[in-house]
Amino acid sequence: MRNTHVPHLCLNCNEALTAPEIHLSVNRLGHPLCTPCQHDLKTKLEQTSRETVKLYFLLKKRGIAVELEKDDSQNSIDIAIVNAKVNIEVDKPQTSYNRAKAIDELKRRYYSFEKGYYTLQIPNALVAYDQDDAVSFIEEFLQVSCQPRSYYHC
Ligand SMILES: [Zn+2]
Protein backbone atom coordinates (compact mmCIF):
# COMPACT_ATOMS: atom_id res chain seq x y z
CA MET A 1 0.00 0.00 0.00
CA ARG A 2 1.33 3.41 -0.95
CA ASN A 3 1.83 5.99 1.74
CA THR A 4 -0.20 8.99 0.67
CA HIS A 5 0.53 11.02 3.80
CA VAL A 6 1.82 14.44 2.82
CA PRO A 7 3.89 15.90 5.63
CA HIS A 8 3.07 19.35 6.89
CA LEU A 9 5.99 21.66 6.38
CA CYS A 10 7.28 24.61 8.35
CA LEU A 11 6.10 27.80 6.65
CA ASN A 12 9.48 29.39 7.22
CA CYS A 13 12.05 26.71 6.35
CA ASN A 14 10.07 23.83 4.77
CA GLU A 15 11.20 21.27 7.36
CA ALA A 16 8.69 18.50 8.06
CA LEU A 17 6.66 19.16 11.20
CA THR A 18 5.50 16.78 13.89
CA ALA A 19 1.86 16.87 15.00
CA PRO A 20 2.77 18.33 18.44
CA GLU A 21 4.89 21.02 16.76
CA ILE A 22 1.99 22.03 14.52
CA HIS A 23 -0.43 22.10 17.43
CA LEU A 24 1.85 24.15 19.68
CA SER A 25 2.96 26.55 16.96
CA VAL A 26 -0.50 27.26 15.56
CA ASN A 27 -1.88 27.81 19.07
CA ARG A 28 0.99 30.05 20.17
CA LEU A 29 1.87 31.93 17.02
CA GLY A 30 -0.94 31.29 14.54
CA HIS A 31 1.31 29.59 11.96
CA PRO A 32 2.74 26.08 11.54
CA LEU A 33 6.46 26.43 12.28
CA CYS A 34 9.21 24.06 13.38
CA THR A 35 10.63 24.54 16.88
CA PRO A 36 13.78 26.48 15.80
CA CYS A 37 11.70 28.82 13.60
CA GLN A 38 9.23 29.35 16.47
CA HIS A 39 12.14 30.53 18.62
CA ASP A 40 13.65 32.66 15.85
CA LEU A 41 10.41 34.35 14.81
CA LYS A 42 8.36 34.47 18.04
CA THR A 43 9.07 38.08 18.97
CA LYS A 44 8.77 39.32 15.39
CA LEU A 45 5.48 37.52 14.81
CA GLU A 46 4.03 38.98 18.01
CA GLN A 47 5.08 42.54 17.17
CA THR A 48 4.32 42.63 13.44
CA SER A 49 0.97 43.31 11.79
CA ARG A 50 -1.03 40.32 10.59
CA GLU A 51 -0.83 41.54 6.97
CA THR A 52 2.95 41.93 7.10
CA VAL A 53 3.34 38.38 8.43
CA LYS A 54 0.91 37.08 5.80
CA LEU A 55 2.85 38.79 3.00
CA TYR A 56 6.17 37.53 4.41
CA PHE A 57 5.03 33.90 4.33
CA LEU A 58 3.44 34.29 0.86
CA LEU A 59 6.71 35.65 -0.56
CA LYS A 60 8.68 32.92 1.22
CA LYS A 61 6.39 30.33 -0.34
CA ARG A 62 7.26 31.73 -3.79
CA GLY A 63 10.94 31.14 -3.01
CA ILE A 64 11.86 34.78 -2.53
CA ALA A 65 14.62 35.39 0.03
CA VAL A 66 12.77 37.68 2.43
CA GLU A 67 13.59 38.82 5.97
CA LEU A 68 10.89 39.80 8.43
CA GLU A 69 11.37 42.93 10.56
CA LYS A 70 14.95 43.44 9.47
CA ASP A 71 16.83 45.85 11.69
CA ASP A 72 19.28 48.19 10.09
CA SER A 73 21.08 50.97 11.90
CA GLN A 74 18.29 53.51 11.36
CA ASN A 75 15.06 51.57 11.54
CA SER A 76 13.17 48.32 11.31
CA ILE A 77 11.97 47.24 7.88
CA ASP A 78 8.74 45.25 7.61
CA ILE A 79 10.10 42.92 4.93
CA ALA A 80 13.54 43.16 3.35
CA ILE A 81 14.71 41.51 0.15
CA VAL A 82 18.40 42.21 0.62
CA ASN A 83 19.62 40.56 -2.60
CA ALA A 84 17.31 42.82 -4.60
CA LYS A 85 17.91 45.90 -2.40
CA VAL A 86 14.17 46.23 -2.00
CA ASN A 87 12.39 46.99 1.25
CA ILE A 88 8.68 46.40 1.62
CA GLU A 89 6.60 48.44 4.04
CA VAL A 90 3.04 47.33 4.55
CA ASP A 91 1.07 50.51 5.12
CA LYS A 92 -1.09 50.44 8.18
CA PRO A 93 -4.48 52.15 7.97
CA GLN A 94 -4.08 55.72 9.19
CA THR A 95 -6.67 57.11 11.52
CA SER A 96 -5.21 60.57 11.97
CA TYR A 97 -2.37 62.74 10.74
CA ASN A 98 0.71 62.88 12.94
CA ARG A 99 3.37 65.28 11.66
CA ALA A 100 6.30 63.77 13.57
CA LYS A 101 5.39 60.27 12.43
CA ALA A 102 5.03 61.40 8.81
CA ILE A 103 8.47 63.07 8.89
CA ASP A 104 9.98 59.93 10.47
CA GLU A 105 8.52 57.84 7.64
CA LEU A 106 10.03 60.16 5.07
CA LYS A 107 13.44 59.98 6.80
CA ARG A 108 13.28 56.19 6.88
CA ARG A 109 12.69 56.13 3.11
CA TYR A 110 15.53 58.60 2.60
CA TYR A 111 18.06 56.60 4.67
CA SER A 112 17.14 53.42 2.83
CA PHE A 113 17.43 55.16 -0.54
CA GLU A 114 20.82 56.53 0.49
CA LYS A 115 21.95 52.93 0.99
CA GLY A 116 20.67 51.95 -2.44
CA TYR A 117 17.41 50.36 -1.30
CA TYR A 118 14.09 51.07 -2.92
CA THR A 119 11.09 51.00 -0.59
CA LEU A 120 7.93 49.49 -1.98
CA GLN A 121 4.82 50.51 -0.07
CA ILE A 122 2.06 47.94 -0.14
CA PRO A 123 -1.39 48.92 1.12
CA ASN A 124 -2.51 46.88 4.10
CA ALA A 125 -5.94 46.25 2.53
CA LEU A 126 -4.39 44.83 -0.66
CA VAL A 127 -2.65 42.13 1.39
CA ALA A 128 -5.77 41.51 3.44
CA TYR A 129 -8.22 41.21 0.52
CA ASP A 130 -6.21 40.61 -2.68
CA GLN A 131 -3.07 38.84 -1.55
CA ASP A 132 -2.45 37.17 -4.93
CA ASP A 133 -2.43 40.56 -6.67
CA ALA A 134 -0.01 41.93 -4.07
CA VAL A 135 2.40 38.99 -4.44
CA SER A 136 2.20 38.99 -8.25
CA PHE A 137 2.93 42.70 -8.35
CA ILE A 138 5.94 42.32 -6.05
CA GLU A 139 7.29 39.47 -8.21
CA GLU A 140 6.87 41.57 -11.37
CA PHE A 141 8.54 44.48 -9.65
CA LEU A 142 11.50 42.31 -8.65
CA GLN A 143 11.83 40.91 -12.17
CA VAL A 144 11.94 44.39 -13.68
CA SER A 145 14.23 45.95 -11.10
CA CYS A 146 16.76 43.20 -10.37
CA GLN A 147 19.27 40.80 -11.80
CA PRO A 148 17.35 37.73 -12.97
CA ARG A 149 16.32 35.56 -10.06
CA SER A 150 19.02 36.90 -7.73
CA TYR A 151 16.39 37.41 -5.05
CA TYR A 152 15.38 33.75 -4.99
CA HIS A 153 16.87 31.08 -2.80
CA CYS A 154 19.62 29.08 -4.44
ZN1 LIG B 1 11.25 26.07 10.32
PDB file of C-alpha atoms and ligand atoms in Angstrom:
ATOM      1  CA  MET A   1       0.000   0.000   0.000  1.00  0.00           C
ATOM      2  CA  ARG A   2       1.333   3.407  -0.954  1.00  0.00           C
ATOM      3  CA  ASN A   3       1.834   5.988   1.736  1.00  0.00           C
ATOM      4  CA  THR A   4      -0.200   8.994   0.671  1.00  0.00           C
ATOM      5  CA  HIS A   5       0.530  11.019   3.797  1.00  0.00           C
ATOM      6  CA  VAL A   6       1.818  14.441   2.817  1.00  0.00           C
ATOM      7  CA  PRO A   7       3.894  15.896   5.626  1.00  0.00           C
ATOM      8  CA  HIS A   8       3.071  19.354   6.893  1.00  0.00           C
ATOM      9  CA  LEU A   9       5.995  21.664   6.381  1.00  0.00           C
ATOM     10  CA  CYS A  10       7.280  24.609   8.354  1.00  0.00           C
ATOM     11  CA  LEU A  11       6.103  27.804   6.646  1.00  0.00           C
ATOM     12  CA  ASN A  12       9.478  29.391   7.219  1.00  0.00           C
ATOM     13  CA  CYS A  13      12.054  26.709   6.354  1.00  0.00           C
ATOM     14  CA  ASN A  14      10.065  23.831   4.775  1.00  0.00           C
ATOM     15  CA  GLU A  15      11.196  21.268   7.358  1.00  0.00           C
ATOM     16  CA  ALA A  16       8.692  18.497   8.063  1.00  0.00           C
ATOM     17  CA  LEU A  17       6.656  19.157  11.199  1.00  0.00           C
ATOM     18  CA  THR A  18       5.499  16.778  13.888  1.00  0.00           C
ATOM     19  CA  ALA A  19       1.864  16.866  15.001  1.00  0.00           C
ATOM     20  CA  PRO A  20       2.766  18.334  18.441  1.00  0.00           C
ATOM     21  CA  GLU A  21       4.889  21.021  16.756  1.00  0.00           C
ATOM     22  CA  ILE A  22       1.991  22.031  14.518  1.00  0.00           C
ATOM     23  CA  HIS A  23      -0.428  22.096  17.434  1.00  0.00           C
ATOM     24  CA  LEU A  24       1.854  24.146  19.678  1.00  0.00           C
ATOM     25  CA  SER A  25       2.964  26.545  16.964  1.00  0.00           C
ATOM     26  CA  VAL A  26      -0.497  27.261  15.557  1.00  0.00           C
ATOM     27  CA  ASN A  27      -1.884  27.808  19.065  1.00  0.00           C
ATOM     28  CA  ARG A  28       0.989  30.051  20.173  1.00  0.00           C
ATOM     29  CA  LEU A  29       1.874  31.933  17.015  1.00  0.00           C
ATOM     30  CA  GLY A  30      -0.937  31.291  14.536  1.00  0.00           C
ATOM     31  CA  HIS A  31       1.312  29.593  11.964  1.00  0.00           C
ATOM     32  CA  PRO A  32       2.743  26.078  11.535  1.00  0.00           C
ATOM     33  CA  LEU A  33       6.460  26.430  12.283  1.00  0.00           C
ATOM     34  CA  CYS A  34       9.212  24.056  13.384  1.00  0.00           C
ATOM     35  CA  THR A  35      10.631  24.539  16.884  1.00  0.00           C
ATOM     36  CA  PRO A  36      13.779  26.481  15.800  1.00  0.00           C
ATOM     37  CA  CYS A  37      11.698  28.817  13.604  1.00  0.00           C
ATOM     38  CA  GLN A  38       9.231  29.345  16.466  1.00  0.00           C
ATOM     39  CA  HIS A  39      12.141  30.531  18.622  1.00  0.00           C
ATOM     40  CA  ASP A  40      13.650  32.658  15.850  1.00  0.00           C
ATOM     41  CA  LEU A  41      10.407  34.352  14.811  1.00  0.00           C
ATOM     42  CA  LYS A  42       8.361  34.467  18.039  1.00  0.00           C
ATOM     43  CA  THR A  43       9.069  38.083  18.966  1.00  0.00           C
ATOM     44  CA  LYS A  44       8.769  39.323  15.386  1.00  0.00           C
ATOM     45  CA  LEU A  45       5.475  37.521  14.810  1.00  0.00           C
ATOM     46  CA  GLU A  46       4.032  38.980  18.011  1.00  0.00           C
ATOM     47  CA  GLN A  47       5.084  42.541  17.171  1.00  0.00           C
ATOM     48  CA  THR A  48       4.316  42.631  13.442  1.00  0.00           C
ATOM     49  CA  SER A  49       0.973  43.311  11.786  1.00  0.00           C
ATOM     50  CA  ARG A  50      -1.034  40.322  10.593  1.00  0.00           C
ATOM     51  CA  GLU A  51      -0.834  41.542   6.973  1.00  0.00           C
ATOM     52  CA  THR A  52       2.954  41.935   7.099  1.00  0.00           C
ATOM     53  CA  VAL A  53       3.341  38.380   8.433  1.00  0.00           C
ATOM     54  CA  LYS A  54       0.915  37.077   5.804  1.00  0.00           C
ATOM     55  CA  LEU A  55       2.854  38.785   2.996  1.00  0.00           C
ATOM     56  CA  TYR A  56       6.168  37.529   4.415  1.00  0.00           C
ATOM     57  CA  PHE A  57       5.035  33.897   4.329  1.00  0.00           C
ATOM     58  CA  LEU A  58       3.444  34.288   0.863  1.00  0.00           C
ATOM     59  CA  LEU A  59       6.706  35.647  -0.563  1.00  0.00           C
ATOM     60  CA  LYS A  60       8.681  32.919   1.225  1.00  0.00           C
ATOM     61  CA  LYS A  61       6.386  30.327  -0.336  1.00  0.00           C
ATOM     62  CA  ARG A  62       7.258  31.725  -3.786  1.00  0.00           C
ATOM     63  CA  GLY A  63      10.942  31.138  -3.013  1.00  0.00           C
ATOM     64  CA  ILE A  64      11.861  34.779  -2.526  1.00  0.00           C
ATOM     65  CA  ALA A  65      14.622  35.390   0.029  1.00  0.00           C
ATOM     66  CA  VAL A  66      12.769  37.681   2.434  1.00  0.00           C
ATOM     67  CA  GLU A  67      13.588  38.820   5.965  1.00  0.00           C
ATOM     68  CA  LEU A  68      10.895  39.803   8.434  1.00  0.00           C
ATOM     69  CA  GLU A  69      11.374  42.927  10.561  1.00  0.00           C
ATOM     70  CA  LYS A  70      14.946  43.440   9.475  1.00  0.00           C
ATOM     71  CA  ASP A  71      16.828  45.854  11.690  1.00  0.00           C
ATOM     72  CA  ASP A  72      19.281  48.185  10.086  1.00  0.00           C
ATOM     73  CA  SER A  73      21.075  50.973  11.900  1.00  0.00           C
ATOM     74  CA  GLN A  74      18.292  53.514  11.355  1.00  0.00           C
ATOM     75  CA  ASN A  75      15.064  51.573  11.544  1.00  0.00           C
ATOM     76  CA  SER A  76      13.172  48.317  11.307  1.00  0.00           C
ATOM     77  CA  ILE A  77      11.970  47.242   7.877  1.00  0.00           C
ATOM     78  CA  ASP A  78       8.739  45.246   7.614  1.00  0.00           C
ATOM     79  CA  ILE A  79      10.096  42.916   4.925  1.00  0.00           C
ATOM     80  CA  ALA A  80      13.537  43.164   3.349  1.00  0.00           C
ATOM     81  CA  ILE A  81      14.713  41.510   0.149  1.00  0.00           C
ATOM     82  CA  VAL A  82      18.403  42.209   0.620  1.00  0.00           C
ATOM     83  CA  ASN A  83      19.615  40.556  -2.600  1.00  0.00           C
ATOM     84  CA  ALA A  84      17.306  42.821  -4.604  1.00  0.00           C
ATOM     85  CA  LYS A  85      17.914  45.900  -2.403  1.00  0.00           C
ATOM     86  CA  VAL A  86      14.174  46.233  -2.001  1.00  0.00           C
ATOM     87  CA  ASN A  87      12.393  46.988   1.247  1.00  0.00           C
ATOM     88  CA  ILE A  88       8.678  46.403   1.621  1.00  0.00           C
ATOM     89  CA  GLU A  89       6.604  48.441   4.040  1.00  0.00           C
ATOM     90  CA  VAL A  90       3.037  47.325   4.550  1.00  0.00           C
ATOM     91  CA  ASP A  91       1.068  50.513   5.117  1.00  0.00           C
ATOM     92  CA  LYS A  92      -1.094  50.440   8.179  1.00  0.00           C
ATOM     93  CA  PRO A  93      -4.481  52.147   7.967  1.00  0.00           C
ATOM     94  CA  GLN A  94      -4.085  55.724   9.190  1.00  0.00           C
ATOM     95  CA  THR A  95      -6.673  57.107  11.516  1.00  0.00           C
ATOM     96  CA  SER A  96      -5.206  60.575  11.974  1.00  0.00           C
ATOM     97  CA  TYR A  97      -2.366  62.736  10.744  1.00  0.00           C
ATOM     98  CA  ASN A  98       0.711  62.884  12.941  1.00  0.00           C
ATOM     99  CA  ARG A  99       3.368  65.281  11.659  1.00  0.00           C
ATOM    100  CA  ALA A 100       6.299  63.766  13.572  1.00  0.00           C
ATOM    101  CA  LYS A 101       5.386  60.270  12.425  1.00  0.00           C
ATOM    102  CA  ALA A 102       5.030  61.400   8.808  1.00  0.00           C
ATOM    103  CA  ILE A 103       8.471  63.073   8.886  1.00  0.00           C
ATOM    104  CA  ASP A 104       9.978  59.933  10.472  1.00  0.00           C
ATOM    105  CA  GLU A 105       8.519  57.836   7.640  1.00  0.00           C
ATOM    106  CA  LEU A 106      10.034  60.157   5.069  1.00  0.00           C
ATOM    107  CA  LYS A 107      13.436  59.980   6.797  1.00  0.00           C
ATOM    108  CA  ARG A 108      13.278  56.190   6.876  1.00  0.00           C
ATOM    109  CA  ARG A 109      12.693  56.134   3.111  1.00  0.00           C
ATOM    110  CA  TYR A 110      15.532  58.597   2.603  1.00  0.00           C
ATOM    111  CA  TYR A 111      18.057  56.596   4.674  1.00  0.00           C
ATOM    112  CA  SER A 112      17.135  53.422   2.827  1.00  0.00           C
ATOM    113  CA  PHE A 113      17.429  55.160  -0.543  1.00  0.00           C
ATOM    114  CA  GLU A 114      20.820  56.535   0.487  1.00  0.00           C
ATOM    115  CA  LYS A 115      21.955  52.930   0.988  1.00  0.00           C
ATOM    116  CA  GLY A 116      20.665  51.946  -2.441  1.00  0.00           C
ATOM    117  CA  TYR A 117      17.408  50.363  -1.296  1.00  0.00           C
ATOM    118  CA  TYR A 118      14.087  51.067  -2.917  1.00  0.00           C
ATOM    119  CA  THR A 119      11.094  51.002  -0.592  1.00  0.00           C
ATOM    120  CA  LEU A 120       7.933  49.494  -1.977  1.00  0.00           C
ATOM    121  CA  GLN A 121       4.819  50.509  -0.072  1.00  0.00           C
ATOM    122  CA  ILE A 122       2.057  47.936  -0.142  1.00  0.00           C
ATOM    123  CA  PRO A 123      -1.393  48.924   1.123  1.00  0.00           C
ATOM    124  CA  ASN A 124      -2.507  46.880   4.103  1.00  0.00           C
ATOM    125  CA  ALA A 125      -5.940  46.252   2.530  1.00  0.00           C
ATOM    126  CA  LEU A 126      -4.390  44.828  -0.659  1.00  0.00           C
ATOM    127  CA  VAL A 127      -2.647  42.125   1.392  1.00  0.00           C
ATOM    128  CA  ALA A 128      -5.774  41.514   3.441  1.00  0.00           C
ATOM    129  CA  TYR A 129      -8.215  41.211   0.521  1.00  0.00           C
ATOM    130  CA  ASP A 130      -6.209  40.612  -2.677  1.00  0.00           C
ATOM    131  CA  GLN A 131      -3.066  38.844  -1.546  1.00  0.00           C
ATOM    132  CA  ASP A 132      -2.446  37.172  -4.925  1.00  0.00           C
ATOM    133  CA  ASP A 133      -2.429  40.556  -6.674  1.00  0.00           C
ATOM    134  CA  ALA A 134      -0.013  41.933  -4.072  1.00  0.00           C
ATOM    135  CA  VAL A 135       2.397  38.994  -4.438  1.00  0.00           C
ATOM    136  CA  SER A 136       2.202  38.992  -8.252  1.00  0.00           C
ATOM    137  CA  PHE A 137       2.931  42.701  -8.346  1.00  0.00           C
ATOM    138  CA  ILE A 138       5.944  42.317  -6.051  1.00  0.00           C
ATOM    139  CA  GLU A 139       7.286  39.467  -8.209  1.00  0.00           C
ATOM    140  CA  GLU A 140       6.865  41.567 -11.367  1.00  0.00           C
ATOM    141  CA  PHE A 141       8.542  44.485  -9.649  1.00  0.00           C
ATOM    142  CA  LEU A 142      11.503  42.308  -8.653  1.00  0.00           C
ATOM    143  CA  GLN A 143      11.828  40.912 -12.173  1.00  0.00           C
ATOM    144  CA  VAL A 144      11.942  44.389 -13.682  1.00  0.00           C
ATOM    145  CA  SER A 145      14.227  45.950 -11.103  1.00  0.00           C
ATOM    146  CA  CYS A 146      16.763  43.201 -10.369  1.00  0.00           C
ATOM    147  CA  GLN A 147      19.266  40.804 -11.796  1.00  0.00           C
ATOM    148  CA  PRO A 148      17.352  37.733 -12.971  1.00  0.00           C
ATOM    149  CA  ARG A 149      16.321  35.562 -10.062  1.00  0.00           C
ATOM    150  CA  SER A 150      19.018  36.903  -7.732  1.00  0.00           C
ATOM    151  CA  TYR A 151      16.389  37.412  -5.050  1.00  0.00           C
ATOM    152  CA  TYR A 152      15.376  33.746  -4.992  1.00  0.00           C
ATOM    153  CA  HIS A 153      16.870  31.080  -2.798  1.00  0.00           C
ATOM    154  CA  CYS A 154      19.623  29.083  -4.438  1.00  0.00           C
TER     155      CYS A 154
HETATM  156 ZN    ZN B   1      11.249  26.067  10.315  1.00  0.00          ZN
END
